[in-house]
Amino acid sequence: MKRLHTVSAAVLGAGTLLGLVACSPAEQSGSAAAGHTTITFTSYNYGTQGAAGTGTQALLDRFAQLHPEITVKPQGVATADVLTKTKAAVAAGAAPDVCRSGTASSPKHSRPCPRSH
C-alpha cells in the first residue's frame, strides 16, 4: 500500500507539473528563445531513492518527449525544506516556475492560474 501511495504522489506531482506549465503564459515562465522555453522545477521527490524518485524522473523524461520545446531544469529539495526554501525564493524574486510541495500544503500555498483573454 505504501508503494501505491508513493507512486500516486509521483503521478500527482507530474500532473501538477503539466498543469502548471499549461497555465503559465510563455512570457512568464522560465526563459524563452526562438520558441524554446526553459522552466525550473523544484520537488522533494526529484533525485530521491525508490518509486518517488524514479517515478518523478520517468515523468520528466516523458514530458521531455512530448514537449521538446520545453526544457525542465529540476532541483531536489528535502521534504522538510521545500516550503521554507520556496517561500524564501519567492521573497527574493527567484521562485521556481513549478514547485512540488505536497498535497497537504497545496491549498494554503497555491493560487489559481491566471485566465488568458
Short mmCIF file of the N, C-alpha and C atoms (twelve columns), coordinates in Angstrom:
data_MODEL
# 
_entry.id   MODEL 
# 
loop_
_atom_site.group_PDB 
_atom_site.id 
_atom_site.type_symbol 
_atom_site.label_atom_id 
_atom_site.label_alt_id 
_atom_site.label_comp_id 
_atom_site.label_asym_id 
_atom_site.label_seq_id 
_atom_site.Cartn_x 
_atom_site.Cartn_y 
_atom_site.Cartn_z 
_atom_site.pdbx_PDB_model_num 
ATOM 1   N N  . MET A 1   0.826  -1.194 0.000   1 
ATOM 2   C CA . MET A 1   0.000  0.000  0.000   1 
ATOM 3   C C  . MET A 1   0.868  1.255  0.000   1 
ATOM 4   N N  . LYS A 2   2.018  1.228  0.742   1 
ATOM 5   C CA . LYS A 2   2.893  2.395  0.782   1 
ATOM 6   C C  . LYS A 2   3.439  2.689  -0.612  1 
ATOM 7   N N  . ARG A 3   3.799  1.658  -1.367  1 
ATOM 8   C CA . ARG A 3   4.331  1.860  -2.718  1 
ATOM 9   C C  . ARG A 3   3.274  2.513  -3.599  1 
ATOM 10  N N  . LEU A 4   2.022  2.112  -3.480  1 
ATOM 11  C CA . LEU A 4   0.944  2.701  -4.263  1 
ATOM 12  C C  . LEU A 4   0.814  4.192  -3.953  1 
ATOM 13  N N  . HIS A 5   0.901  4.556  -2.670  1 
ATOM 14  C CA . HIS A 5   0.810  5.961  -2.288  1 
ATOM 15  C C  . HIS A 5   1.982  6.751  -2.841  1 
ATOM 16  N N  . THR A 6   3.178  6.155  -2.803  1 
ATOM 17  C CA . THR A 6   4.363  6.836  -3.307  1 
ATOM 18  C C  . THR A 6   4.261  7.052  -4.807  1 
ATOM 19  N N  . VAL A 7   3.845  6.026  -5.536  1 
ATOM 20  C CA . VAL A 7   3.688  6.152  -6.981  1 
ATOM 21  C C  . VAL A 7   2.578  7.154  -7.294  1 
ATOM 22  N N  . SER A 8   1.502  7.107  -6.533  1 
ATOM 23  C CA . SER A 8   0.411  8.063  -6.733  1 
ATOM 24  C C  . SER A 8   0.892  9.491  -6.508  1 
ATOM 25  N N  . ALA A 9   1.730  9.696  -5.510  1 
ATOM 26  C CA . ALA A 9   2.268  11.027 -5.250  1 
ATOM 27  C C  . ALA A 9   3.137  11.498 -6.404  1 
ATOM 28  N N  . ALA A 10  3.928  10.594 -6.971  1 
ATOM 29  C CA . ALA A 10  4.767  10.965 -8.116  1 
ATOM 30  C C  . ALA A 10  3.913  11.319 -9.322  1 
ATOM 31  N N  . VAL A 11  2.862  10.555 -9.556  1 
ATOM 32  C CA . VAL A 11  1.958  10.838 -10.671 1 
ATOM 33  C C  . VAL A 11  1.258  12.171 -10.452 1 
ATOM 34  N N  . LEU A 12  0.814  12.416 -9.232  1 
ATOM 35  C CA . LEU A 12  0.176  13.688 -8.903  1 
ATOM 36  C C  . LEU A 12  1.147  14.837 -9.122  1 
ATOM 37  N N  . GLY A 13  2.397  14.639 -8.744  1 
ATOM 38  C CA . GLY A 13  3.410  15.675 -8.955  1 
ATOM 39  C C  . GLY A 13  3.591  15.995 -10.421 1 
ATOM 40  N N  . ALA A 14  3.614  14.979 -11.257 1 
ATOM 41  C CA . ALA A 14  3.763  15.208 -12.696 1 
ATOM 42  C C  . ALA A 14  2.527  15.897 -13.250 1 
ATOM 43  N N  . GLY A 15  1.362  15.509 -12.761 1 
ATOM 44  C CA . GLY A 15  0.138  16.168 -13.191 1 
ATOM 45  C C  . GLY A 15  0.169  17.641 -12.816 1 
ATOM 46  N N  . THR A 16  0.700  17.925 -11.643 1 
ATOM 47  C CA . THR A 16  0.856  19.304 -11.214 1 
ATOM 48  C C  . THR A 16  1.804  20.040 -12.141 1 
ATOM 49  N N  . LEU A 17  2.922  19.392 -12.480 1 
ATOM 50  C CA . LEU A 17  3.889  19.986 -13.397 1 
ATOM 51  C C  . LEU A 17  3.246  20.299 -14.739 1 
ATOM 52  N N  . LEU A 18  2.555  19.328 -15.299 1 
ATOM 53  C CA . LEU A 18  1.920  19.530 -16.597 1 
ATOM 54  C C  . LEU A 18  0.857  20.619 -16.528 1 
ATOM 55  N N  . GLY A 19  0.070  20.612 -15.472 1 
ATOM 56  C CA . GLY A 19  -0.988 21.606 -15.322 1 
ATOM 57  C C  . GLY A 19  -0.442 23.010 -15.162 1 
ATOM 58  N N  . LEU A 20  0.609  23.168 -14.383 1 
ATOM 59  C CA . LEU A 20  1.168  24.492 -14.187 1 
ATOM 60  C C  . LEU A 20  1.860  25.005 -15.438 1 
ATOM 61  N N  . VAL A 21  2.502  24.124 -16.164 1 
ATOM 62  C CA . VAL A 21  3.122  24.548 -17.420 1 
ATOM 63  C C  . VAL A 21  2.045  24.986 -18.391 1 
ATOM 64  N N  . ALA A 22  0.945  24.258 -18.431 1 
ATOM 65  C CA . ALA A 22  -0.153 24.618 -19.328 1 
ATOM 66  C C  . ALA A 22  -0.764 25.961 -18.942 1 
ATOM 67  N N  . CYS A 23  -0.770 26.289 -17.659 1 
ATOM 68  C CA . CYS A 23  -1.359 27.541 -17.197 1 
ATOM 69  C C  . CYS A 23  -0.426 28.728 -17.331 1 
ATOM 70  N N  . SER A 24  0.861  28.481 -17.449 1 
ATOM 71  C CA . SER A 24  1.827  29.567 -17.457 1 
ATOM 72  C C  . SER A 24  1.947  30.199 -18.830 1 
ATOM 73  N N  . PRO A 25  1.728  31.498 -18.932 1 
ATOM 74  C CA . PRO A 25  1.977  32.167 -20.205 1 
ATOM 75  C C  . PRO A 25  3.461  32.082 -20.530 1 
ATOM 76  N N  . ALA A 26  3.822  31.941 -21.798 1 
ATOM 77  C CA . ALA A 26  5.212  31.754 -22.192 1 
ATOM 78  C C  . ALA A 26  6.108  32.872 -21.697 1 
ATOM 79  N N  . GLU A 27  5.618  34.117 -21.713 1 
ATOM 80  C CA . GLU A 27  6.477  35.211 -21.303 1 
ATOM 81  C C  . GLU A 27  6.722  35.252 -19.803 1 
ATOM 82  N N  . GLN A 28  5.961  34.491 -19.020 1 
ATOM 83  C CA . GLN A 28  6.155  34.482 -17.579 1 
ATOM 84  C C  . GLN A 28  6.893  33.249 -17.089 1 
ATOM 85  N N  . SER A 29  7.089  32.253 -17.917 1 
ATOM 86  C CA . SER A 29  7.712  31.032 -17.432 1 
ATOM 87  C C  . SER A 29  9.133  30.915 -17.954 1 
ATOM 88  N N  . GLY A 30  10.068 30.749 -17.035 1 
ATOM 89  C CA . GLY A 30  11.445 30.474 -17.388 1 
ATOM 90  C C  . GLY A 30  12.017 31.460 -18.384 1 
ATOM 91  N N  . SER A 31  12.908 30.957 -19.215 1 
ATOM 92  C CA . SER A 31  13.487 31.788 -20.259 1 
ATOM 93  C C  . SER A 31  13.080 31.210 -21.597 1 
ATOM 94  N N  . ALA A 32  12.859 32.077 -22.573 1 
ATOM 95  C CA . ALA A 32  12.422 31.620 -23.886 1 
ATOM 96  C C  . ALA A 32  13.330 32.197 -24.956 1 
ATOM 97  N N  . ALA A 33  13.691 31.368 -25.930 1 
ATOM 98  C CA . ALA A 33  14.492 31.821 -27.064 1 
ATOM 99  C C  . ALA A 33  14.076 31.013 -28.280 1 
ATOM 100 N N  . ALA A 34  13.649 31.722 -29.316 1 
ATOM 101 C CA . ALA A 34  13.294 31.084 -30.595 1 
ATOM 102 C C  . ALA A 34  12.340 29.910 -30.417 1 
ATOM 103 N N  . GLY A 35  11.272 30.115 -29.650 1 
ATOM 104 C CA . GLY A 35  10.273 29.070 -29.488 1 
ATOM 105 C C  . GLY A 35  10.623 27.995 -28.469 1 
ATOM 106 N N  . HIS A 36  11.742 28.141 -27.795 1 
ATOM 107 C CA . HIS A 36  12.132 27.161 -26.780 1 
ATOM 108 C C  . HIS A 36  12.020 27.819 -25.403 1 
ATOM 109 N N  . THR A 37  11.478 27.085 -24.463 1 
ATOM 110 C CA . THR A 37  11.290 27.591 -23.107 1 
ATOM 111 C C  . THR A 37  12.017 26.693 -22.123 1 
ATOM 112 N N  . THR A 38  12.650 27.301 -21.150 1 
ATOM 113 C CA . THR A 38  13.276 26.559 -20.057 1 
ATOM 114 C C  . THR A 38  12.573 26.954 -18.778 1 
ATOM 115 N N  . ILE A 39  12.140 25.953 -18.010 1 
ATOM 116 C CA . ILE A 39  11.486 26.207 -16.734 1 
ATOM 117 C C  . ILE A 39  12.246 25.498 -15.621 1 
ATOM 118 N N  . THR A 40  12.091 26.014 -14.423 1 
ATOM 119 C CA . THR A 40  12.690 25.373 -13.249 1 
ATOM 120 C C  . THR A 40  11.607 24.623 -12.491 1 
ATOM 121 N N  . PHE A 41  11.978 23.484 -11.938 1 
ATOM 122 C CA . PHE A 41  11.048 22.603 -11.235 1 
ATOM 123 C C  . PHE A 41  11.704 22.145 -9.949  1 
ATOM 124 N N  . THR A 42  11.121 22.514 -8.819  1 
ATOM 125 C CA . THR A 42  11.616 22.102 -7.512  1 
ATOM 126 C C  . THR A 42  10.697 21.028 -6.958  1 
ATOM 127 N N  . SER A 43  11.291 19.938 -6.479  1 
ATOM 128 C CA . SER A 43  10.486 18.833 -5.958  1 
ATOM 129 C C  . SER A 43  11.226 18.100 -4.854  1 
ATOM 130 N N  . TYR A 44  10.481 17.677 -3.861  1 
ATOM 131 C CA . TYR A 44  11.080 16.852 -2.818  1 
ATOM 132 C C  . TYR A 44  11.224 15.401 -3.277  1 
ATOM 133 N N  . ASN A 45  10.641 15.041 -4.411  1 
ATOM 134 C CA . ASN A 45  10.772 13.686 -4.950  1 
ATOM 135 C C  . ASN A 45  11.947 13.547 -5.904  1 
ATOM 136 N N  . TYR A 46  12.342 14.628 -6.561  1 
ATOM 137 C CA . TYR A 46  13.383 14.541 -7.578  1 
ATOM 138 C C  . TYR A 46  14.722 14.143 -6.951  1 
ATOM 139 N N  . GLY A 47  15.330 13.127 -7.525  1 
ATOM 140 C CA . GLY A 47  16.636 12.673 -7.062  1 
ATOM 141 C C  . GLY A 47  16.612 11.764 -5.852  1 
ATOM 142 N N  . THR A 48  15.423 11.389 -5.383  1 
ATOM 143 C CA . THR A 48  15.342 10.504 -4.216  1 
ATOM 144 C C  . THR A 48  15.368 9.043  -4.653  1 
ATOM 145 N N  . GLN A 49  15.627 8.175  -3.713  1 
ATOM 146 C CA . GLN A 49  15.630 6.736  -3.968  1 
ATOM 147 C C  . GLN A 49  14.196 6.213  -3.981  1 
ATOM 148 N N  . GLY A 50  13.982 5.110  -4.662  1 
ATOM 149 C CA . GLY A 50  12.686 4.445  -4.641  1 
ATOM 150 C C  . GLY A 50  11.735 4.947  -5.705  1 
ATOM 151 N N  . ALA A 51  10.484 4.537  -5.553  1 
ATOM 152 C CA . ALA A 51  9.460  4.800  -6.567  1 
ATOM 153 C C  . ALA A 51  9.207  6.290  -6.786  1 
ATOM 154 N N  . ALA A 52  9.263  7.091  -5.747  1 
ATOM 155 C CA . ALA A 52  9.006  8.526  -5.913  1 
ATOM 156 C C  . ALA A 52  10.069 9.179  -6.793  1 
ATOM 157 N N  . GLY A 53  11.317 8.865  -6.562  1 
ATOM 158 C CA . GLY A 53  12.397 9.436  -7.363  1 
ATOM 159 C C  . GLY A 53  12.409 8.917  -8.785  1 
ATOM 160 N N  . THR A 54  12.296 7.598  -8.939  1 
ATOM 161 C CA . THR A 54  12.311 7.041  -10.292 1 
ATOM 162 C C  . THR A 54  11.033 7.403  -11.045 1 
ATOM 163 N N  . GLY A 55  9.932  7.480  -10.335 1 
ATOM 164 C CA . GLY A 55  8.671  7.885  -10.964 1 
ATOM 165 C C  . GLY A 55  8.725  9.326  -11.433 1 
ATOM 166 N N  . THR A 56  9.283  10.201 -10.609 1 
ATOM 167 C CA . THR A 56  9.408  11.603 -10.991 1 
ATOM 168 C C  . THR A 56  10.313 11.741 -12.209 1 
ATOM 169 N N  . GLN A 57  11.438 11.016 -12.219 1 
ATOM 170 C CA . GLN A 57  12.340 11.084 -13.367 1 
ATOM 171 C C  . GLN A 57  11.669 10.546 -14.628 1 
ATOM 172 N N  . ALA A 58  10.925 9.457  -14.496 1 
ATOM 173 C CA . ALA A 58  10.222 8.895  -15.658 1 
ATOM 174 C C  . ALA A 58  9.197  9.892  -16.208 1 
ATOM 175 N N  . LEU A 59  8.511  10.593 -15.318 1 
ATOM 176 C CA . LEU A 59  7.527  11.582 -15.755 1 
ATOM 177 C C  . LEU A 59  8.203  12.784 -16.416 1 
ATOM 178 N N  . LEU A 60  9.339  13.202 -15.894 1 
ATOM 179 C CA . LEU A 60  10.093 14.285 -16.528 1 
ATOM 180 C C  . LEU A 60  10.591 13.858 -17.913 1 
ATOM 181 N N  . ASP A 61  11.051 12.613 -18.019 1 
ATOM 182 C CA . ASP A 61  11.510 12.095 -19.310 1 
ATOM 183 C C  . ASP A 61  10.364 12.060 -20.320 1 
ATOM 184 N N  . ARG A 62  9.206  11.619 -19.882 1 
ATOM 185 C CA . ARG A 62  8.039  11.556 -20.772 1 
ATOM 186 C C  . ARG A 62  7.598  12.967 -21.176 1 
ATOM 187 N N  . PHE A 63  7.604  13.881 -20.235 1 
ATOM 188 C CA . PHE A 63  7.259  15.264 -20.535 1 
ATOM 189 C C  . PHE A 63  8.218  15.816 -21.598 1 
ATOM 190 N N  . ALA A 64  9.514  15.519 -21.469 1 
ATOM 191 C CA . ALA A 64  10.508 15.980 -22.442 1 
ATOM 192 C C  . ALA A 64  10.228 15.398 -23.828 1 
ATOM 193 N N  . GLN A 65  9.785  14.147 -23.886 1 
ATOM 194 C CA . GLN A 65  9.443  13.534 -25.172 1 
ATOM 195 C C  . GLN A 65  8.239  14.227 -25.809 1 
ATOM 196 N N  . LEU A 66  7.248  14.532 -25.003 1 
ATOM 197 C CA . LEU A 66  6.022  15.137 -25.514 1 
ATOM 198 C C  . LEU A 66  6.162  16.624 -25.813 1 
ATOM 199 N N  . HIS A 67  7.092  17.277 -25.141 1 
ATOM 200 C CA . HIS A 67  7.250  18.731 -25.266 1 
ATOM 201 C C  . HIS A 67  8.725  19.090 -25.463 1 
ATOM 202 N N  . PRO A 68  9.290  18.745 -26.624 1 
ATOM 203 C CA . PRO A 68  10.714 19.021 -26.838 1 
ATOM 204 C C  . PRO A 68  11.043 20.516 -26.840 1 
ATOM 205 N N  . GLU A 69  10.050 21.355 -26.962 1 
ATOM 206 C CA . GLU A 69  10.271 22.802 -26.952 1 
ATOM 207 C C  . GLU A 69  10.406 23.367 -25.534 1 
ATOM 208 N N  . ILE A 70  10.230 22.508 -24.522 1 
ATOM 209 C CA . ILE A 70  10.338 22.933 -23.123 1 
ATOM 210 C C  . ILE A 70  11.418 22.110 -22.435 1 
ATOM 211 N N  . THR A 71  12.390 22.790 -21.864 1 
ATOM 212 C CA . THR A 71  13.418 22.129 -21.062 1 
ATOM 213 C C  . THR A 71  13.072 22.348 -19.598 1 
ATOM 214 N N  . VAL A 72  13.023 21.272 -18.837 1 
ATOM 215 C CA . VAL A 72  12.750 21.356 -17.403 1 
ATOM 216 C C  . VAL A 72  14.066 21.173 -16.659 1 
ATOM 217 N N  . LYS A 73  14.417 22.163 -15.850 1 
ATOM 218 C CA . LYS A 73  15.609 22.074 -15.007 1 
ATOM 219 C C  . LYS A 73  15.145 21.720 -13.594 1 
ATOM 220 N N  . PRO A 74  15.217 20.430 -13.237 1 
ATOM 221 C CA . PRO A 74  14.740 20.015 -11.915 1 
ATOM 222 C C  . PRO A 74  15.773 20.269 -10.821 1 
ATOM 223 N N  . GLN A 75  15.259 20.474 -9.623  1 
ATOM 224 C CA . GLN A 75  16.102 20.633 -8.447  1 
ATOM 225 C C  . GLN A 75  15.448 19.892 -7.291  1 
ATOM 226 N N  . GLY A 76  16.189 19.004 -6.659  1 
ATOM 227 C CA . GLY A 76  15.685 18.290 -5.496  1 
ATOM 228 C C  . GLY A 76  15.849 19.122 -4.236  1 
ATOM 229 N N  . VAL A 77  14.846 19.082 -3.393  1 
ATOM 230 C CA . VAL A 77  14.870 19.786 -2.114  1 
ATOM 231 C C  . VAL A 77  14.342 18.819 -1.055  1 
ATOM 232 N N  . ALA A 78  14.962 18.812 0.102   1 
ATOM 233 C CA . ALA A 78  14.494 17.944 1.193   1 
ATOM 234 C C  . ALA A 78  13.042 18.277 1.533   1 
ATOM 235 N N  . THR A 79  12.267 17.252 1.829   1 
ATOM 236 C CA . THR A 79  10.847 17.433 2.142   1 
ATOM 237 C C  . THR A 79  10.639 18.491 3.222   1 
ATOM 238 N N  . ALA A 80  11.440 18.432 4.272   1 
ATOM 239 C CA . ALA A 80  11.282 19.376 5.376   1 
ATOM 240 C C  . ALA A 80  11.593 20.814 4.983   1 
ATOM 241 N N  . ASP A 81  12.327 21.001 3.878   1 
ATOM 242 C CA . ASP A 81  12.765 22.340 3.481   1 
ATOM 243 C C  . ASP A 81  12.011 22.936 2.301   1 
ATOM 244 N N  . VAL A 82  11.185 22.144 1.622   1 
ATOM 245 C CA . VAL A 82  10.618 22.614 0.357   1 
ATOM 246 C C  . VAL A 82  9.777  23.877 0.514   1 
ATOM 247 N N  . LEU A 83  8.934  23.978 1.503   1 
ATOM 248 C CA . LEU A 83  8.112  25.181 1.667   1 
ATOM 249 C C  . LEU A 83  8.943  26.379 2.097   1 
ATOM 250 N N  . THR A 84  9.839  26.175 3.043   1 
ATOM 251 C CA . THR A 84  10.680 27.264 3.524   1 
ATOM 252 C C  . THR A 84  11.545 27.814 2.400   1 
ATOM 253 N N  . LYS A 85  12.198 26.912 1.646   1 
ATOM 254 C CA . LYS A 85  13.063 27.361 0.551   1 
ATOM 255 C C  . LYS A 85  12.265 28.011 -0.569  1 
ATOM 256 N N  . THR A 86  11.089 27.488 -0.851  1 
ATOM 257 C CA . THR A 86  10.271 28.078 -1.909  1 
ATOM 258 C C  . THR A 86  9.783  29.462 -1.504  1 
ATOM 259 N N  . LYS A 87  9.330  29.612 -0.272  1 
ATOM 260 C CA . LYS A 87  8.895  30.934 0.201   1 
ATOM 261 C C  . LYS A 87  10.048 31.930 0.157   1 
ATOM 262 N N  . ALA A 88  11.245 31.492 0.554   1 
ATOM 263 C CA . ALA A 88  12.413 32.376 0.516   1 
ATOM 264 C C  . ALA A 88  12.748 32.759 -0.929  1 
ATOM 265 N N  . ALA A 89  12.650 31.799 -1.853  1 
ATOM 266 C CA . ALA A 89  12.927 32.084 -3.261  1 
ATOM 267 C C  . ALA A 89  11.905 33.069 -3.823  1 
ATOM 268 N N  . VAL A 90  10.639 32.914 -3.443  1 
ATOM 269 C CA . VAL A 90  9.599  33.847 -3.894  1 
ATOM 270 C C  . VAL A 90  9.905  35.247 -3.362  1 
ATOM 271 N N  . ALA A 91  10.231 35.343 -2.096  1 
ATOM 272 C CA . ALA A 91  10.536 36.641 -1.494  1 
ATOM 273 C C  . ALA A 91  11.744 37.303 -2.155  1 
ATOM 274 N N  . ALA A 92  12.699 36.499 -2.609  1 
ATOM 275 C CA . ALA A 92  13.906 37.016 -3.257  1 
ATOM 276 C C  . ALA A 92  13.707 37.284 -4.744  1 
ATOM 277 N N  . GLY A 93  12.517 36.968 -5.259  1 
ATOM 278 C CA . GLY A 93  12.251 37.169 -6.679  1 
ATOM 279 C C  . GLY A 93  12.858 36.102 -7.565  1 
ATOM 280 N N  . ALA A 94  13.155 34.947 -6.998  1 
ATOM 281 C CA . ALA A 94  13.805 33.863 -7.747  1 
ATOM 282 C C  . ALA A 94  13.047 32.545 -7.590  1 
ATOM 283 N N  . ALA A 95  11.726 32.624 -7.604  1 
ATOM 284 C CA . ALA A 95  10.903 31.428 -7.400  1 
ATOM 285 C C  . ALA A 95  11.047 30.460 -8.560  1 
ATOM 286 N N  . PRO A 96  10.949 29.144 -8.282  1 
ATOM 287 C CA . PRO A 96  10.921 28.186 -9.385  1 
ATOM 288 C C  . PRO A 96  9.626  28.377 -10.171 1 
ATOM 289 N N  . ASP A 97  9.639  27.989 -11.431 1 
ATOM 290 C CA . ASP A 97  8.424  28.080 -12.231 1 
ATOM 291 C C  . ASP A 97  7.370  27.107 -11.742 1 
ATOM 292 N N  . VAL A 98  7.819  25.927 -11.294 1 
ATOM 293 C CA . VAL A 98  6.920  24.893 -10.785 1 
ATOM 294 C C  . VAL A 98  7.538  24.327 -9.516  1 
ATOM 295 N N  . CYS A 99  6.709  24.123 -8.501  1 
ATOM 296 C CA . CYS A 99  7.186  23.549 -7.240  1 
ATOM 297 C C  . CYS A 99  6.255  22.439 -6.807  1 
ATOM 298 N N  . ARG A 100 6.817  21.274 -6.535  1 
ATOM 299 C CA . ARG A 100 6.053  20.146 -5.989  1 
ATOM 300 C C  . ARG A 100 6.204  20.216 -4.485  1 
ATOM 301 N N  . SER A 101 5.151  20.703 -3.799  1 
ATOM 302 C CA . SER A 101 5.250  20.911 -2.361  1 
ATOM 303 C C  . SER A 101 4.451  19.919 -1.538  1 
ATOM 304 N N  . GLY A 102 3.628  19.114 -2.147  1 
ATOM 305 C CA . GLY A 102 2.834  18.144 -1.409  1 
ATOM 306 C C  . GLY A 102 1.372  18.523 -1.373  1 
ATOM 307 N N  . THR A 103 0.524  17.522 -1.330  1 
ATOM 308 C CA . THR A 103 -0.907 17.769 -1.394  1 
ATOM 309 C C  . THR A 103 -1.470 18.358 -0.111  1 
ATOM 310 N N  . ALA A 104 -0.869 18.064 1.032   1 
ATOM 311 C CA . ALA A 104 -1.409 18.567 2.301   1 
ATOM 312 C C  . ALA A 104 -1.271 20.082 2.405   1 
ATOM 313 N N  . SER A 105 -0.207 20.641 1.828   1 
ATOM 314 C CA . SER A 105 0.010  22.079 1.949   1 
ATOM 315 C C  . SER A 105 -0.425 22.855 0.715   1 
ATOM 316 N N  . SER A 106 -0.799 22.186 -0.335  1 
ATOM 317 C CA . SER A 106 -1.134 22.870 -1.586  1 
ATOM 318 C C  . SER A 106 -2.243 23.907 -1.466  1 
ATOM 319 N N  . PRO A 107 -3.365 23.624 -0.820  1 
ATOM 320 C CA . PRO A 107 -4.422 24.645 -0.754  1 
ATOM 321 C C  . PRO A 107 -3.976 25.932 -0.068  1 
ATOM 322 N N  . LYS A 108 -3.076 25.850 0.906   1 
ATOM 323 C CA . LYS A 108 -2.617 27.034 1.620   1 
ATOM 324 C C  . LYS A 108 -1.637 27.865 0.795   1 
ATOM 325 N N  . HIS A 109 -0.910 27.224 -0.120  1 
ATOM 326 C CA . HIS A 109 0.203  27.894 -0.779  1 
ATOM 327 C C  . HIS A 109 0.070  28.000 -2.288  1 
ATOM 328 N N  . SER A 110 -1.101 27.743 -2.826  1 
ATOM 329 C CA . SER A 110 -1.254 27.815 -4.274  1 
ATOM 330 C C  . SER A 110 -2.231 28.915 -4.636  1 
ATOM 331 N N  . ARG A 111 -2.210 29.258 -5.890  1 
ATOM 332 C CA . ARG A 111 -3.165 30.235 -6.404  1 
ATOM 333 C C  . ARG A 111 -3.658 29.729 -7.749  1 
ATOM 334 N N  . PRO A 112 -4.838 30.160 -8.163  1 
ATOM 335 C CA . PRO A 112 -5.347 29.701 -9.457  1 
ATOM 336 C C  . PRO A 112 -4.529 30.270 -10.613 1 
ATOM 337 N N  . CYS A 113 -4.531 29.569 -11.721 1 
ATOM 338 C CA . CYS A 113 -3.857 30.052 -12.922 1 
ATOM 339 C C  . CYS A 113 -4.551 31.308 -13.418 1 
ATOM 340 N N  . PRO A 114 -3.785 32.288 -13.905 1 
ATOM 341 C CA . PRO A 114 -4.436 33.473 -14.479 1 
ATOM 342 C C  . PRO A 114 -5.164 33.098 -15.761 1 
ATOM 343 N N  . ARG A 115 -6.255 33.759 -16.005 1 
ATOM 344 C CA . ARG A 115 -7.034 33.485 -17.218 1 
ATOM 345 C C  . ARG A 115 -6.452 34.283 -18.367 1 
ATOM 346 N N  . SER A 116 -6.380 33.649 -19.522 1 
ATOM 347 C CA . SER A 116 -5.925 34.341 -20.727 1 
ATOM 348 C C  . SER A 116 -7.121 35.005 -21.393 1 
ATOM 349 N N  . HIS A 117 -6.925 36.174 -21.944 1 
ATOM 350 C CA . HIS A 117 -8.012 36.891 -22.603 1 
ATOM 351 C C  . HIS A 117 -7.760 36.980 -24.076 1 
# 
